Each structure stands twice: as C-alpha cells, then as structure tokens.
Coordinates of N, CA and C and ligand atoms in Angstrom, one line a residue:
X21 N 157.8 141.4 128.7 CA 158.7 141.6 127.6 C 158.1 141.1 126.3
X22 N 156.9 140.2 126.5 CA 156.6 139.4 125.5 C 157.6 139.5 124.2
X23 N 156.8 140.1 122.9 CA 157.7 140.1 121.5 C 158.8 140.6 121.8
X24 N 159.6 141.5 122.9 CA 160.7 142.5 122.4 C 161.3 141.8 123.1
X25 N 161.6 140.2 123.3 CA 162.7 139.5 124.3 C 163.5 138.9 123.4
X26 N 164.6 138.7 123.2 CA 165.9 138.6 122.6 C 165.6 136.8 122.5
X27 N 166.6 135.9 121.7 CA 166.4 134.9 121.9 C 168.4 134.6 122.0
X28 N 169.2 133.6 122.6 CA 170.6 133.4 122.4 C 171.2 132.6 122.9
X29 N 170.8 131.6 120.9 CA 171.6 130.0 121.1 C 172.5 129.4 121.1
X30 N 173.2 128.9 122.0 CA 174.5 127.8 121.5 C 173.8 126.9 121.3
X31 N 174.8 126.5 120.3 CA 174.9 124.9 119.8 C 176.3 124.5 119.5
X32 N 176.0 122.8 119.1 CA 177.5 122.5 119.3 C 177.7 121.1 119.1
X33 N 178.5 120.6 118.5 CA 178.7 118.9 118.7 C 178.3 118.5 120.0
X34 N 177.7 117.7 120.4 CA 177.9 117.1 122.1 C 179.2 116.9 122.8
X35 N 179.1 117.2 123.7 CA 180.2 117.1 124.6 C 181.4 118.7 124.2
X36 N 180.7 119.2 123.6 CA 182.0 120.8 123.2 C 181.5 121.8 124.4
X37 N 180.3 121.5 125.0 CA 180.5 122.7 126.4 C 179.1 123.1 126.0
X38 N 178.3 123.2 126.0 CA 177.3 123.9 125.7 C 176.4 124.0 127.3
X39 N 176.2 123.1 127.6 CA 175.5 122.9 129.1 C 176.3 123.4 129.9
X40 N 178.1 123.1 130.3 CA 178.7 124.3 131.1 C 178.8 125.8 130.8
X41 N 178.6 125.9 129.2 CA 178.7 127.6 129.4 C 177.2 127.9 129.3
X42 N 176.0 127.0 129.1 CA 174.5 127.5 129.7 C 174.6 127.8 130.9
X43 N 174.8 127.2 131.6 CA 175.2 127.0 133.4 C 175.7 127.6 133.3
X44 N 176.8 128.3 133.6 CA 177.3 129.4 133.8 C 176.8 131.0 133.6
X45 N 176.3 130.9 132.3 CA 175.7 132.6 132.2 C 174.4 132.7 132.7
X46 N 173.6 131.0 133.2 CA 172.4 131.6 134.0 C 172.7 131.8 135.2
X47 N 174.0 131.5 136.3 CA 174.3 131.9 137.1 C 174.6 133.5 136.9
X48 N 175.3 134.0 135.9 CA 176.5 135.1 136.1 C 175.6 136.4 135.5
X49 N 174.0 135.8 134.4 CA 172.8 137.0 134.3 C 171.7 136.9 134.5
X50 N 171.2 137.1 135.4 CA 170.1 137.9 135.9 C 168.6 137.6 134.9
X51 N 168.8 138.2 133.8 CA 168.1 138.9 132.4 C 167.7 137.7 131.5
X52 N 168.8 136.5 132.1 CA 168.6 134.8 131.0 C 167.7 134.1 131.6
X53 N 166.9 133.7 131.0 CA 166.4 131.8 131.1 C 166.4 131.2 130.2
X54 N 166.3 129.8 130.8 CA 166.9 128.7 130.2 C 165.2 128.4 129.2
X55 N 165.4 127.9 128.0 CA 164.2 127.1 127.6 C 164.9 125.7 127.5
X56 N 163.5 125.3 128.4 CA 163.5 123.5 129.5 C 163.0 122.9 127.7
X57 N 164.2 122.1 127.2 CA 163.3 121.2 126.0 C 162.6 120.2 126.4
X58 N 162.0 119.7 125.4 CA 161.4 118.5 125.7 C 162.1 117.4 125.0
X59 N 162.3 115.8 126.0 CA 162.9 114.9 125.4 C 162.5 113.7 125.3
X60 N 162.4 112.9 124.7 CA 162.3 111.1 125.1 C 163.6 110.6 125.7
X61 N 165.2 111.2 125.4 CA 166.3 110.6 126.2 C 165.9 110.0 127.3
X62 N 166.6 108.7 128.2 CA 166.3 109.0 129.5 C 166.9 109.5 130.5
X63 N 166.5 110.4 131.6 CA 167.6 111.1 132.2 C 168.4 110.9 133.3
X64 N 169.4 111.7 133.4 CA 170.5 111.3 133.6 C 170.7 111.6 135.2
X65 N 171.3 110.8 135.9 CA 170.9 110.6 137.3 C 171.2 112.0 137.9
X66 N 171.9 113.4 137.6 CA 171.7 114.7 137.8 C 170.9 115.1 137.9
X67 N 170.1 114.8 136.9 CA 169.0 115.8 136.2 C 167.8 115.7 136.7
X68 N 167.1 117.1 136.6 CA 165.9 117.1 137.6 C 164.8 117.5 136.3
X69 N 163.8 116.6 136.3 CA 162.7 116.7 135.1 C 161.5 118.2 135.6
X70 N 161.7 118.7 134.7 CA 161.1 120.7 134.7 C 162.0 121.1 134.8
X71 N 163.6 120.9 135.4 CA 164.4 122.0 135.4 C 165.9 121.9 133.9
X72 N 165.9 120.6 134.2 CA 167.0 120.2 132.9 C 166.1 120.0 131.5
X73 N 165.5 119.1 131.7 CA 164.1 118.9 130.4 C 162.9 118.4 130.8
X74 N 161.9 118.4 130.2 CA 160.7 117.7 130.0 C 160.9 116.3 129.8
X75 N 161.0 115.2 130.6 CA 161.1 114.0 130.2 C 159.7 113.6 129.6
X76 N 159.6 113.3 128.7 CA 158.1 112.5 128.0 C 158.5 110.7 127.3
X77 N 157.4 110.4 127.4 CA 157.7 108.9 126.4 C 157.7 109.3 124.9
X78 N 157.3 108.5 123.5 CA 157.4 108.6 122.9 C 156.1 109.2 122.2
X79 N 154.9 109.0 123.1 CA 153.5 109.2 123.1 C 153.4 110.7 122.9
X80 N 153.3 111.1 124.5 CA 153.3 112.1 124.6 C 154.0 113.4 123.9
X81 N 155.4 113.0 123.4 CA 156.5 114.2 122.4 C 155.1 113.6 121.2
X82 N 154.7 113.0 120.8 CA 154.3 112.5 119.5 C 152.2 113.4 119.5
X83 N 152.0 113.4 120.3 CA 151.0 114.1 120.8 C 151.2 115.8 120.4
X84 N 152.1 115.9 121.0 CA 152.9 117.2 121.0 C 153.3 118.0 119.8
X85 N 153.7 116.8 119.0 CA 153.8 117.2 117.8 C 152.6 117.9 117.0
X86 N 151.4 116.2 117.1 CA 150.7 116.4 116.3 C 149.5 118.0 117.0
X87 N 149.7 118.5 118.1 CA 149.1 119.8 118.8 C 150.3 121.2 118.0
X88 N 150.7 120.8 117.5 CA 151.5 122.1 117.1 C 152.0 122.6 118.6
X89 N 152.1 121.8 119.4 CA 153.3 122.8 120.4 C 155.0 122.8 120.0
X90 N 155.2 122.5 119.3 CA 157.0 122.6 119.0 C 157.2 124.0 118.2
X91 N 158.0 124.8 118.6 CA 158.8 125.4 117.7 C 159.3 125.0 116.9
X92 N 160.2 124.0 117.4 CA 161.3 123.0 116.7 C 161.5 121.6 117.3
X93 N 161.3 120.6 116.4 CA 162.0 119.2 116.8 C 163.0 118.3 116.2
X94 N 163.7 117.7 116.5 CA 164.6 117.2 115.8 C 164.3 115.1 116.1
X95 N 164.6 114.1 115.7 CA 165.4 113.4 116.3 C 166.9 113.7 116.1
X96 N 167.3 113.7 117.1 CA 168.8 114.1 117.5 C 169.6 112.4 116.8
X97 N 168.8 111.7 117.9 CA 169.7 110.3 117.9 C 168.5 109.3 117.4
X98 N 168.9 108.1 117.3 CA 167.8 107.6 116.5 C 166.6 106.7 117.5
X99 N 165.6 107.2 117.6 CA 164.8 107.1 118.7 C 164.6 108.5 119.7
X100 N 165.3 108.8 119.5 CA 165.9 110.0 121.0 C 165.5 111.1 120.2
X101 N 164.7 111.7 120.3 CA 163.3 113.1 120.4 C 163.8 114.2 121.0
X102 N 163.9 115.5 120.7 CA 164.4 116.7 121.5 C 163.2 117.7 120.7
X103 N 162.6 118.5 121.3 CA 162.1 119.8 121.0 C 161.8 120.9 122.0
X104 N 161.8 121.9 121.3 CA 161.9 123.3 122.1 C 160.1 123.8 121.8
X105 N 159.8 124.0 123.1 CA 158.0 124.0 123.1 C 157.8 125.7 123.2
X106 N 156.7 125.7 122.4 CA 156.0 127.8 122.0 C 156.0 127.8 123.8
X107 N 155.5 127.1 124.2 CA 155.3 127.4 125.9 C 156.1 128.4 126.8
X108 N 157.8 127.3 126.3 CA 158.7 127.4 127.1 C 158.8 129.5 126.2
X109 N 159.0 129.4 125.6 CA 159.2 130.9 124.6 C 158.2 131.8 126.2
X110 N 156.7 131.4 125.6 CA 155.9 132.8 126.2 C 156.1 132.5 127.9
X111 N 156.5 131.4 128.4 CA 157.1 131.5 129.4 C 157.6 132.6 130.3
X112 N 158.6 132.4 129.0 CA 159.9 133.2 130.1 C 160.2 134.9 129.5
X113 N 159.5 135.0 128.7 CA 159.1 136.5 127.8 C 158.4 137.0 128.6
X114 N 157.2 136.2 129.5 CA 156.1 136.6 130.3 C 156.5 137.0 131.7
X115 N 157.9 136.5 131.9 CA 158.8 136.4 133.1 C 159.5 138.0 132.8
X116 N 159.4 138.9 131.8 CA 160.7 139.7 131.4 C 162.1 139.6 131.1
X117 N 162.4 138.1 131.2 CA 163.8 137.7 130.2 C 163.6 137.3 129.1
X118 N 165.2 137.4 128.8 CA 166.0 136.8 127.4 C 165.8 135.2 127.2
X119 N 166.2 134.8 126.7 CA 165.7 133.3 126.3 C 167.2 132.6 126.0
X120 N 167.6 131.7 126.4 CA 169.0 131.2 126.4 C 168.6 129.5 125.9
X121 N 169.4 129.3 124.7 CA 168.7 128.0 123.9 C 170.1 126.7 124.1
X122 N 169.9 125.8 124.3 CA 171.2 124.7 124.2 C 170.2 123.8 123.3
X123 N 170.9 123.9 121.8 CA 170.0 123.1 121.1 C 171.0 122.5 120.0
X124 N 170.9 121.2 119.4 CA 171.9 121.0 118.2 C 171.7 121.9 117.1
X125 N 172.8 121.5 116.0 CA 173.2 122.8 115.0 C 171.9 122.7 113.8
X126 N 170.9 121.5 114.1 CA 169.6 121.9 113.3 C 168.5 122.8 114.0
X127 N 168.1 122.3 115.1 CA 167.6 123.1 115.7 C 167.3 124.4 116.1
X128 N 168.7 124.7 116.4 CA 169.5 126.1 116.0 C 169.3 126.9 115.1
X129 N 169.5 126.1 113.9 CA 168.8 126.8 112.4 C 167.5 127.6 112.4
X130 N 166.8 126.3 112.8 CA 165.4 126.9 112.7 C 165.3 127.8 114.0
X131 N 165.7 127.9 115.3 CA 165.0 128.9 115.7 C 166.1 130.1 115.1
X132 N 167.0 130.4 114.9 CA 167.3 131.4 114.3 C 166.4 131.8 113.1
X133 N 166.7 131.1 112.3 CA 165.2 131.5 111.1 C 164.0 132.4 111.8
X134 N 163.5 131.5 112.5 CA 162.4 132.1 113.2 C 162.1 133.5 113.5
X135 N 163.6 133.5 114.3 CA 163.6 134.9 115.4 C 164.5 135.8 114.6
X136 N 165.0 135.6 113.7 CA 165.9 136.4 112.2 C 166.8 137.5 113.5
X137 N 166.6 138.8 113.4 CA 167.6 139.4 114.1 C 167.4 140.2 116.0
X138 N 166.1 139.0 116.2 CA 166.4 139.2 117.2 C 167.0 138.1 118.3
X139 N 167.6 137.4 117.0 CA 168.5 135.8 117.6 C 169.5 136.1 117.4
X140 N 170.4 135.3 118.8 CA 172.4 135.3 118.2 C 172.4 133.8 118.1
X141 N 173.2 133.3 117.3 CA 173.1 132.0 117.2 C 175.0 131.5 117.2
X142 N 175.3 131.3 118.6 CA 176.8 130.7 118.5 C 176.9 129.4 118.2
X143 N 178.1 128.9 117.9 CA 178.7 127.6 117.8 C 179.9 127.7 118.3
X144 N 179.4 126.7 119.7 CA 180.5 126.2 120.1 C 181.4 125.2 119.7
X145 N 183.3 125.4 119.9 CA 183.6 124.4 118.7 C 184.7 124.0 119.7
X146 N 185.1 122.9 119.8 CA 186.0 122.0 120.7 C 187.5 122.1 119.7
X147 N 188.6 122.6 120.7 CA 189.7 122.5 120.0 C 189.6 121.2 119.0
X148 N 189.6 120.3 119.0 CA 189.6 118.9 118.2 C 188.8 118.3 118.4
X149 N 188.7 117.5 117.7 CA 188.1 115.9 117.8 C 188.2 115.1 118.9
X150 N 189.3 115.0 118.8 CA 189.6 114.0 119.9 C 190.0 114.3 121.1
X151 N 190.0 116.1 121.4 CA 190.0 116.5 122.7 C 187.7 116.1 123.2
X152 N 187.5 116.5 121.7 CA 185.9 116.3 122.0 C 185.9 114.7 122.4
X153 N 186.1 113.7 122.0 CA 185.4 112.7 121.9 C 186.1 111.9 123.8
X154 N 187.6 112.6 124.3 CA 187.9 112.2 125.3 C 187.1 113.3 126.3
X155 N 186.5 114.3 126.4 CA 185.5 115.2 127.0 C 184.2 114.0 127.2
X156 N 183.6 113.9 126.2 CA 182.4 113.6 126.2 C 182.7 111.8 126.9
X157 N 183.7 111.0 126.9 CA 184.2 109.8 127.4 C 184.3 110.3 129.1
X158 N 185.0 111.2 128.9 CA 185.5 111.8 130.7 C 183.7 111.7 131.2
X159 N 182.8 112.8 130.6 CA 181.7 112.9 131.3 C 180.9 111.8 132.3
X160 N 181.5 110.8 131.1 CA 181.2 109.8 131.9 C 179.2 109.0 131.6
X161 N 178.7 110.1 130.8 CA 176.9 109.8 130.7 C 176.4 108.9 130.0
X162 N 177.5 108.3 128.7 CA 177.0 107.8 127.9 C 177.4 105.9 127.6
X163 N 176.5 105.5 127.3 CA 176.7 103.7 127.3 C 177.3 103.7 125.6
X164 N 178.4 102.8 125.9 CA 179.3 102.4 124.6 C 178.1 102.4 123.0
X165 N 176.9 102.1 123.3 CA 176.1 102.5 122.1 C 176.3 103.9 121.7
X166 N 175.5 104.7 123.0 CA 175.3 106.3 122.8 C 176.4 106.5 122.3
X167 N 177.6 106.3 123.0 CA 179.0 106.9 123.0 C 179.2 107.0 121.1
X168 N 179.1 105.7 120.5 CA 178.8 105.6 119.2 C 177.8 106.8 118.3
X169 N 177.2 106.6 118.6 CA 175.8 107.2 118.0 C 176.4 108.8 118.4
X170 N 176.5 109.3 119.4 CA 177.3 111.0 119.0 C 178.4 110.7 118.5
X171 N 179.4 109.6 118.4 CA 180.4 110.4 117.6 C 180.1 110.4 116.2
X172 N 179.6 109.7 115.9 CA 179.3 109.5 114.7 C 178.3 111.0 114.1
X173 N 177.6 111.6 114.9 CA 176.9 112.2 114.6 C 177.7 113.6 114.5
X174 N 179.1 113.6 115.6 CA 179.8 115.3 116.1 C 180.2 115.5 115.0
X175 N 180.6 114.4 113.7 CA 181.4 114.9 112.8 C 180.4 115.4 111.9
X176 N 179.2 115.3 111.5 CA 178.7 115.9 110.7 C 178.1 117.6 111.6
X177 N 178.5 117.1 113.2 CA 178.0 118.5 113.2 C 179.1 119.5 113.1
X178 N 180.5 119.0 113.4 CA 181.4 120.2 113.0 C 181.2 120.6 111.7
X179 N 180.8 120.5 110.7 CA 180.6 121.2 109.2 C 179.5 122.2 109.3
X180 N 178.7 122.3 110.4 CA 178.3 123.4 110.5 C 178.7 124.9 111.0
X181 N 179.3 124.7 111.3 CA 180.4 125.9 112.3 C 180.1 127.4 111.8
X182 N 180.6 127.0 110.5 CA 180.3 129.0 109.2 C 178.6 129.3 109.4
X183 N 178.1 128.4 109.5 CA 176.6 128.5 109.3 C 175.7 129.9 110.5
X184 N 176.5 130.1 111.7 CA 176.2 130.6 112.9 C 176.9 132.3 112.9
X185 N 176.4 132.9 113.4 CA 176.6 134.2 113.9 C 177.6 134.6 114.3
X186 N 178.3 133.8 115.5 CA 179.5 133.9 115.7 C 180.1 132.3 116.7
X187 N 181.1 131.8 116.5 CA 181.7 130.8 116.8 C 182.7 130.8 118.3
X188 N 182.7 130.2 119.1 CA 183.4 130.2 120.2 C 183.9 129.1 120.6
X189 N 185.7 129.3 120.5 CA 186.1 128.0 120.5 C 186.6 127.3 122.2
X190 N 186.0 126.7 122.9 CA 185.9 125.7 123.8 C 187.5 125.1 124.2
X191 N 188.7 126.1 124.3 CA 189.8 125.0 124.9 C 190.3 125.5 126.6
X192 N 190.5 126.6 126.6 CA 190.7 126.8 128.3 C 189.4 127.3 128.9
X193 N 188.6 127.0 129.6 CA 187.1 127.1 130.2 C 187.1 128.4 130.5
X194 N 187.7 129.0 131.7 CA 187.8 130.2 132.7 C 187.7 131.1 130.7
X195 N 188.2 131.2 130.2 CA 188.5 131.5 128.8 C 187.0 131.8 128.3
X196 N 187.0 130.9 127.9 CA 185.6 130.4 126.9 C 184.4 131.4 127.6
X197 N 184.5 131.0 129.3 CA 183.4 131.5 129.9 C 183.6 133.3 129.9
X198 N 184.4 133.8 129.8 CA 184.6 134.8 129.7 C 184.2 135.4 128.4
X199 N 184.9 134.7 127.4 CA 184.3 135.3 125.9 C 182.3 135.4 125.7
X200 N 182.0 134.1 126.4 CA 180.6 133.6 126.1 C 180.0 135.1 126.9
X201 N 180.7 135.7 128.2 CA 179.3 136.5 128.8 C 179.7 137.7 127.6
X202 N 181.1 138.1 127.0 CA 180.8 139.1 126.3 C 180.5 139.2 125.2
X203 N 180.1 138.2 124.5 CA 179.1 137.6 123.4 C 177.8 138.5 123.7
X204 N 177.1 137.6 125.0 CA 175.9 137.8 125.4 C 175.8 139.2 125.5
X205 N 176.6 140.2 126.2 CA 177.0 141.6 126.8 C 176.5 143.1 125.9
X206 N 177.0 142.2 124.7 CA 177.3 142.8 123.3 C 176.3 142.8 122.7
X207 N 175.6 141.8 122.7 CA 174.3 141.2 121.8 C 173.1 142.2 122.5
X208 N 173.0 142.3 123.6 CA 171.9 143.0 124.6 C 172.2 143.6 124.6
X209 N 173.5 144.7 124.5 CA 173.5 146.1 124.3 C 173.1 146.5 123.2
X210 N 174.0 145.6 122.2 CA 173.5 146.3 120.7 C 172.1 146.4 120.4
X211 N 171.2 145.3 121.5 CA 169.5 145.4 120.9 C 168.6 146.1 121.6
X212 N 169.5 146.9 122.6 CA 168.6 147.5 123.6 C 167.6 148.7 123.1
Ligands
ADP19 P1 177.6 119.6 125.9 O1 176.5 120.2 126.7 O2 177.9 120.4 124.7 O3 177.3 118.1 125.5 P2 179.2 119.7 128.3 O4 179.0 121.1 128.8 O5 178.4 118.6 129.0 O6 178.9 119.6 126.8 O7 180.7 119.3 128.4 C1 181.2 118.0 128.1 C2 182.2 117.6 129.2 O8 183.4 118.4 129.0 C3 181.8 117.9 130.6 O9 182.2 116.8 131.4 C4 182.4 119.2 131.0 O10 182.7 119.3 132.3 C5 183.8 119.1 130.1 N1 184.3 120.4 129.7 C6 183.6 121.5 129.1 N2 184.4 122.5 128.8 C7 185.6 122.1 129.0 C8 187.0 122.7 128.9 N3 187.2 123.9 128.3 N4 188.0 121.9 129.3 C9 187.9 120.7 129.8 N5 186.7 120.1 130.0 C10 185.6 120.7 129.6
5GP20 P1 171.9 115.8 125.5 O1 171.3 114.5 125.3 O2 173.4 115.7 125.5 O3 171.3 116.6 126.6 O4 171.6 116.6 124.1 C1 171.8 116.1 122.9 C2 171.7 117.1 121.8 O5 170.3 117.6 121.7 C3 172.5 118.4 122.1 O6 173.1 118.9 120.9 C4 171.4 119.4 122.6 O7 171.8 120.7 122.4 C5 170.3 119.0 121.7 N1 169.0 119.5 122.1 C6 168.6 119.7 123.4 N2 167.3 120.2 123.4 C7 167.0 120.4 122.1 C8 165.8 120.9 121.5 O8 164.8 121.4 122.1 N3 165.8 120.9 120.1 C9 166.8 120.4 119.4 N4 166.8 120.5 118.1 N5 168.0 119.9 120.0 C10 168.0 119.9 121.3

C-alpha cells in the first residue's frame, strides 16, 4: 500500500477512551494497525514492550531524535517522552494497512499536517471533567504525582476539541464504539 495508506487518529485528554476505542477497532478491522510509539513512561504491568510501545530510556528516545527517526515527538509529561517513529508508518503501509494513531492533541496536529487529506484526525471528548478525572482514578495506573501531572495537563487539552476533523463524545461505550467504527467506515470508503 506504501503512499496510498490512509492514516486515523484519535486523540484525547488521558483517560477519555482512546486506548479502549484503539482496542476495539483493531479487533473489529481487519485493514487497521496500530503505530507501536515510542516512550520513556515506565510500563505498565499490562503492557507488553513492541506491542503497546517501544519502552526506551532517555538515551536511546534522545539518539532517536537526534537520527531523524520521529515523525513526531512530544514530552507529554515532564520527563515522560512519547514519539511516533517513520518506521512504525513504512511498517505497516508495507503490511497493506491503514495506520490507527493514539497520540495526544499535539501530536495529532502534526501528523495530521503531515498526511493533510489522507488523515482523519478525531477527538475524543469525555462527557465531563469530572466523569474524566473519576475514569482515569477508576483505571487505577497512575501514582498521586502522575494522577496530578494529567489533570493538570486534560484541561488544557480539552481546548482543543474544534481543532480536529470530527469529535466523538465518550459517555455510553457500546455507543461511542459504534460511532468510532462508522467514523472509520466512512473515512475508507470516502478514500477508496
Ligand atoms: P485513554 O487511553 O484515553 O487514556 P482509556 O481507554 O485507558 O483512556 O480509558 C480510561 C478508563 O476509562 C479505562 O479504565 C476505561 O476502561 C474506562 N472507560 C473508557 N470509556 C468508558 C466509558 N464510556 N464509560 C466508562 N468507563 C470508560
Ligand atoms: P499514556 O501514558 O496514557 O499511554 O499516554 C499519554 C499520552 O501520550 C496520551 O495522550 C497518548 O495518546 C500520548 N501518546 C502516545 N503515543 C504518542 C506519540 O507517539 N506521540 C505523541 N505526541 N503522543 C503520544
């Protein structure tokens, strides 16, 4: 598929769903892969390193940098490194799929820039605040610092919301997941 493969990102405050409705449309299509970022976070006793992310130290993302492998990097949190690698792209282009992104609302930016209209770029949006900030507490992942450090961070990402393609709002799941594959449905027909 190399160039003619579609790119289609959510993004989102932390904890508004982005990783359950990733997970779900790479179960429910065929035609998706995931691009594996790269992170310094450390991971999370779930998570399996190549299939959730690239765990690296601070060296190695820093190496990475300086090689021009990133499409895009951010620090997300302060210390805490996230980028999306050219790799993971010719990857899964090379595979014959779509490219399915879970990246924050900067990141997002730039690869939409990037990929102009062969990107959909959602934002996922959590009925509230405070349904968000008891979500991301329920998950249960984060130590009273982190827990700090995203909220502080979700409120400047809700001001991005207009900025995106089209928005999907996160309150009954079975819902949400349903809207999200006909987002996707829509997107790949229209570009076929
Ligand atoms: P993100 O990847 O955006 O940080 P997650 O997908 O990890 O968010 O979701 C955060 C938490 O909220 C998880 O524990 C998830 O199971 C839960 N969750 C997601 N969507 C809903 C929903 N519609 N209703 C209730 N809980 C939800
Ligand atoms: P988490 O630590 O909860 O997995 O992710 C924290 C934030 O980093 C989320 O908003 C997630 O979407 C974002 N993120 C994950 N991978 C990347 C990436 O490659 N680039 C950017 N810019 N953000 C990312």
């Amino acid at each position: 598929m190399t160039e003619g493969g579609k790119v289609i990102i959510f993004t989102a405050p932390s904890g508004a769903g982005k990783t359950t409705v990733v997970k779900h449309l790479l179960k429910h299509f065929d035609f998706l892969s995931f691009s594996i970022s790269a992170t310094t976070r450390s991971r999370r006793p779930h998570e399996i390193n190549g299939l959730d992310y690239y765990f690296m130290d601070v060296i190695e993302f820093q190496n990475n940098i300086d090689a021009g492998s990133f499409l895009e990097w951010e620090e997300v949190y302060p210390g805490k490194f996230y980028g999306t690698l050219f790799s993971e792209v010719s990857r899964i282009w090379a595979d014959d799929k779509h490219i399915l992104f879970d990246v924050d609302v900067q990141g997002a930016t730039s690869i939409k820039n990037y990929y102009t209209e062969n990107a959909l770029a959602v934002f996922i949006k959590p009925p509230s605040l405070q349904i968000l900030i008891e979500r991301l507490k329920t998950r249960g992942t984060e130590s009273t610092e982190s827990l700090g450090q995203r909220i502080e961070r979700i409120k400047n990402e809700l001001t991005y919301e207009n900025r995106f393609d089209k928005i999907l709002v996160n309150d009954i799941l079975e819902v949400t997941l349903k809207e999200a594959e006909m987002i996707v449905e829509d997107f790949i027909k229209l570009n076929d």
